[in-house]
Amino acid sequence: MTLTTPGLLFPAISLLLLAYTNRFLVLAQLIRELNAREGDTLRPLVVQQINNLKKRIKLIRLMQVWGVFSFILCTLSMFALFIDISLLGIVLFGASLCCLVASLMLSLYEIHISCDAIEIELNNIEKKPMQE
């Protein structure tokens, strides 16, 4: 394995972390808007959304953690290859890929939960009376 092999992951991991940060920022904004809109009382629908948002925030934090571990291990892999410790470089690169897969799997689960949030909203819309 050459030094460039782990180097190929750098842009991918960087973009992935940026996407995770964007998802986090959107959720934070949504939570702030929800808090401002609801005031002092909570509707049952909002309680469902709050539980969903809490899960998603925790998942995004874990996605970011595994993504950062992947980035660190990838960097260490490049360093090991640079100082000509090939076996260590290969092992670290493999560990980096495993962390990346963990991050992506969490992302997939977070997307699933995000769809559940939309389903909650759609169910609420369906309960409203039809205008004639």
PDB file of C-alpha atoms in Angstrom:
ATOM      1  CA  MET A   1       0.000   0.000   0.000  1.00  0.00           C
ATOM      2  CA  THR A   2       1.277   3.455  -0.852  1.00  0.00           C
ATOM      3  CA  LEU A   3       0.958   6.756   0.984  1.00  0.00           C
ATOM      4  CA  THR A   4      -1.674   7.945  -1.493  1.00  0.00           C
ATOM      5  CA  THR A   5      -4.165   5.168  -0.673  1.00  0.00           C
ATOM      6  CA  PRO A   6      -5.206   6.590   2.725  1.00  0.00           C
ATOM      7  CA  GLY A   7      -4.821  10.067   1.254  1.00  0.00           C
ATOM      8  CA  LEU A   8      -7.746   9.342  -1.040  1.00  0.00           C
ATOM      9  CA  LEU A   9     -10.056   9.223   1.991  1.00  0.00           C
ATOM     10  CA  PHE A  10      -9.200  12.741   3.178  1.00  0.00           C
ATOM     11  CA  PRO A  11     -11.622  14.630   0.913  1.00  0.00           C
ATOM     12  CA  ALA A  12     -14.378  12.066   1.460  1.00  0.00           C
ATOM     13  CA  ILE A  13     -14.110  12.182   5.243  1.00  0.00           C
ATOM     14  CA  SER A  14     -13.885  15.978   5.239  1.00  0.00           C
ATOM     15  CA  LEU A  15     -17.029  16.312   3.133  1.00  0.00           C
ATOM     16  CA  LEU A  16     -18.813  13.757   5.291  1.00  0.00           C
ATOM     17  CA  LEU A  17     -17.982  15.683   8.470  1.00  0.00           C
ATOM     18  CA  LEU A  18     -19.189  18.878   6.803  1.00  0.00           C
ATOM     19  CA  ALA A  19     -22.486  17.197   5.889  1.00  0.00           C
ATOM     20  CA  TYR A  20     -22.876  15.937   9.474  1.00  0.00           C
ATOM     21  CA  THR A  21     -22.223  19.433  10.816  1.00  0.00           C
ATOM     22  CA  ASN A  22     -24.842  20.843   8.460  1.00  0.00           C
ATOM     23  CA  ARG A  23     -27.382  18.273   9.660  1.00  0.00           C
ATOM     24  CA  PHE A  24     -26.580  19.237  13.248  1.00  0.00           C
ATOM     25  CA  LEU A  25     -27.000  22.952  12.523  1.00  0.00           C
ATOM     26  CA  VAL A  26     -30.350  22.379  10.806  1.00  0.00           C
ATOM     27  CA  LEU A  27     -31.575  20.372  13.799  1.00  0.00           C
ATOM     28  CA  ALA A  28     -30.365  23.028  16.233  1.00  0.00           C
ATOM     29  CA  GLN A  29     -32.260  25.686  14.272  1.00  0.00           C
ATOM     30  CA  LEU A  30     -35.361  23.489  14.174  1.00  0.00           C
ATOM     31  CA  ILE A  31     -35.202  23.006  17.950  1.00  0.00           C
ATOM     32  CA  ARG A  32     -34.867  26.758  18.514  1.00  0.00           C
ATOM     33  CA  GLU A  33     -37.862  27.451  16.260  1.00  0.00           C
ATOM     34  CA  LEU A  34     -39.890  24.747  17.986  1.00  0.00           C
ATOM     35  CA  ASN A  35     -39.084  26.236  21.375  1.00  0.00           C
ATOM     36  CA  ALA A  36     -40.047  29.746  20.270  1.00  0.00           C
ATOM     37  CA  ARG A  37     -43.245  28.581  18.563  1.00  0.00           C
ATOM     38  CA  GLU A  38     -44.569  26.378  21.368  1.00  0.00           C
ATOM     39  CA  GLY A  39     -44.299  28.815  24.263  1.00  0.00           C
ATOM     40  CA  ASP A  40     -45.287  27.487  27.700  1.00  0.00           C
ATOM     41  CA  THR A  41     -47.429  24.479  26.714  1.00  0.00           C
ATOM     42  CA  LEU A  42     -46.619  21.404  24.678  1.00  0.00           C
ATOM     43  CA  ARG A  43     -48.907  19.579  22.295  1.00  0.00           C
ATOM     44  CA  PRO A  44     -48.597  15.751  22.128  1.00  0.00           C
ATOM     45  CA  LEU A  45     -47.234  16.082  18.598  1.00  0.00           C
ATOM     46  CA  VAL A  46     -44.403  18.282  19.862  1.00  0.00           C
ATOM     47  CA  VAL A  47     -43.507  15.758  22.584  1.00  0.00           C
ATOM     48  CA  GLN A  48     -43.115  13.116  19.846  1.00  0.00           C
ATOM     49  CA  GLN A  49     -40.958  15.498  17.826  1.00  0.00           C
ATOM     50  CA  ILE A  50     -38.790  16.342  20.841  1.00  0.00           C
ATOM     51  CA  ASN A  51     -38.058  12.645  21.458  1.00  0.00           C
ATOM     52  CA  ASN A  52     -37.222  12.221  17.789  1.00  0.00           C
ATOM     53  CA  LEU A  53     -34.950  15.288  17.798  1.00  0.00           C
ATOM     54  CA  LYS A  54     -33.095  14.088  20.910  1.00  0.00           C
ATOM     55  CA  LYS A  55     -32.356  10.740  19.245  1.00  0.00           C
ATOM     56  CA  ARG A  56     -31.176  12.448  16.082  1.00  0.00           C
ATOM     57  CA  ILE A  57     -28.864  14.854  17.955  1.00  0.00           C
ATOM     58  CA  LYS A  58     -27.258  11.917  19.810  1.00  0.00           C
ATOM     59  CA  LEU A  59     -26.837   9.995  16.563  1.00  0.00           C
ATOM     60  CA  ILE A  60     -25.267  12.955  14.787  1.00  0.00           C
ATOM     61  CA  ARG A  61     -22.812  13.340  17.667  1.00  0.00           C
ATOM     62  CA  LEU A  62     -21.864   9.658  17.325  1.00  0.00           C
ATOM     63  CA  MET A  63     -21.613  10.005  13.533  1.00  0.00           C
ATOM     64  CA  GLN A  64     -19.199  12.893  14.020  1.00  0.00           C
ATOM     65  CA  VAL A  65     -17.168  11.012  16.650  1.00  0.00           C
ATOM     66  CA  TRP A  66     -16.698   7.968  14.404  1.00  0.00           C
ATOM     67  CA  GLY A  67     -15.932  10.241  11.446  1.00  0.00           C
ATOM     68  CA  VAL A  68     -13.242  12.065  13.436  1.00  0.00           C
ATOM     69  CA  PHE A  69     -11.766   8.742  14.614  1.00  0.00           C
ATOM     70  CA  SER A  70     -11.676   7.651  10.984  1.00  0.00           C
ATOM     71  CA  PHE A  71      -9.865  10.863  10.034  1.00  0.00           C
ATOM     72  CA  ILE A  72      -7.330  10.502  12.863  1.00  0.00           C
ATOM     73  CA  LEU A  73      -6.631   6.840  12.055  1.00  0.00           C
ATOM     74  CA  CYS A  74      -6.287   7.679   8.371  1.00  0.00           C
ATOM     75  CA  THR A  75      -3.760  10.389   9.250  1.00  0.00           C
ATOM     76  CA  LEU A  76      -1.829   8.004  11.511  1.00  0.00           C
ATOM     77  CA  SER A  77      -1.895   5.420   8.733  1.00  0.00           C
ATOM     78  CA  MET A  78      -0.318   7.915   6.348  1.00  0.00           C
ATOM     79  CA  PHE A  79       2.299   8.780   8.957  1.00  0.00           C
ATOM     80  CA  ALA A  80       3.125   5.093   9.525  1.00  0.00           C
ATOM     81  CA  LEU A  81       3.476   4.580   5.777  1.00  0.00           C
ATOM     82  CA  PHE A  82       5.579   7.750   5.545  1.00  0.00           C
ATOM     83  CA  ILE A  83       8.065   6.443   8.133  1.00  0.00           C
ATOM     84  CA  ASP A  84       8.017   3.062   6.361  1.00  0.00           C
ATOM     85  CA  ILE A  85       6.108   0.960   8.892  1.00  0.00           C
ATOM     86  CA  SER A  86       3.859  -0.669   6.307  1.00  0.00           C
ATOM     87  CA  LEU A  87       2.089  -3.226   8.504  1.00  0.00           C
ATOM     88  CA  LEU A  88       1.069  -0.574  11.041  1.00  0.00           C
ATOM     89  CA  GLY A  89      -0.060   1.688   8.197  1.00  0.00           C
ATOM     90  CA  ILE A  90      -2.240  -1.052   6.744  1.00  0.00           C
ATOM     91  CA  VAL A  91      -3.774  -1.902  10.140  1.00  0.00           C
ATOM     92  CA  LEU A  92      -4.481   1.754  10.900  1.00  0.00           C
ATOM     93  CA  PHE A  93      -6.014   2.235   7.463  1.00  0.00           C
ATOM     94  CA  GLY A  94      -8.245  -0.805   8.021  1.00  0.00           C
ATOM     95  CA  ALA A  95      -9.313   0.584  11.401  1.00  0.00           C
ATOM     96  CA  SER A  96     -10.006   3.926   9.709  1.00  0.00           C
ATOM     97  CA  LEU A  97     -12.271   2.225   7.188  1.00  0.00           C
ATOM     98  CA  CYS A  98     -14.110   0.415  10.001  1.00  0.00           C
ATOM     99  CA  CYS A  99     -14.723   3.733  11.794  1.00  0.00           C
ATOM    100  CA  LEU A 100     -15.937   5.240   8.543  1.00  0.00           C
ATOM    101  CA  VAL A 101     -18.384   2.370   8.061  1.00  0.00           C
ATOM    102  CA  ALA A 102     -19.646   2.835  11.649  1.00  0.00           C
ATOM    103  CA  SER A 103     -20.189   6.523  10.945  1.00  0.00           C
ATOM    104  CA  LEU A 104     -22.059   5.786   7.718  1.00  0.00           C
ATOM    105  CA  MET A 105     -24.248   3.150   9.368  1.00  0.00           C
ATOM    106  CA  LEU A 106     -25.210   5.635  12.080  1.00  0.00           C
ATOM    107  CA  SER A 107     -25.957   8.143   9.339  1.00  0.00           C
ATOM    108  CA  LEU A 108     -28.262   5.655   7.668  1.00  0.00           C
ATOM    109  CA  TYR A 109     -30.099   5.104  10.963  1.00  0.00           C
ATOM    110  CA  GLU A 110     -30.373   8.861  11.522  1.00  0.00           C
ATOM    111  CA  ILE A 111     -31.924   9.237   8.069  1.00  0.00           C
ATOM    112  CA  HIS A 112     -34.452   6.545   9.019  1.00  0.00           C
ATOM    113  CA  ILE A 113     -35.366   8.464  12.178  1.00  0.00           C
ATOM    114  CA  SER A 114     -35.593  11.667  10.154  1.00  0.00           C
ATOM    115  CA  CYS A 115     -38.176   9.985   7.950  1.00  0.00           C
ATOM    116  CA  ASP A 116     -40.100   9.017  11.103  1.00  0.00           C
ATOM    117  CA  ALA A 117     -40.229  12.718  12.028  1.00  0.00           C
ATOM    118  CA  ILE A 118     -41.741  13.527   8.651  1.00  0.00           C
ATOM    119  CA  GLU A 119     -44.229  10.697   9.145  1.00  0.00           C
ATOM    120  CA  ILE A 120     -45.306  12.243  12.469  1.00  0.00           C
ATOM    121  CA  GLU A 121     -45.943  15.554  10.697  1.00  0.00           C
ATOM    122  CA  LEU A 122     -47.869  13.875   7.883  1.00  0.00           C
ATOM    123  CA  ASN A 123     -50.050  11.996  10.377  1.00  0.00           C
ATOM    124  CA  ASN A 124     -50.801  15.278  12.116  1.00  0.00           C
ATOM    125  CA  ILE A 125     -51.780  16.902   8.805  1.00  0.00           C
ATOM    126  CA  GLU A 126     -54.076  13.982   7.955  1.00  0.00           C
ATOM    127  CA  LYS A 127     -55.948  14.410  11.252  1.00  0.00           C
ATOM    128  CA  LYS A 128     -56.975  17.951  10.351  1.00  0.00           C
ATOM    129  CA  PRO A 129     -60.500  18.372   9.010  1.00  0.00           C
ATOM    130  CA  MET A 130     -60.871  18.760   5.255  1.00  0.00           C
ATOM    131  CA  GLN A 131     -61.993  22.078   3.929  1.00  0.00           C
ATOM    132  CA  GLU A 132     -65.086  21.952   1.746  1.00  0.00           C
TER     133      GLU A 132
END
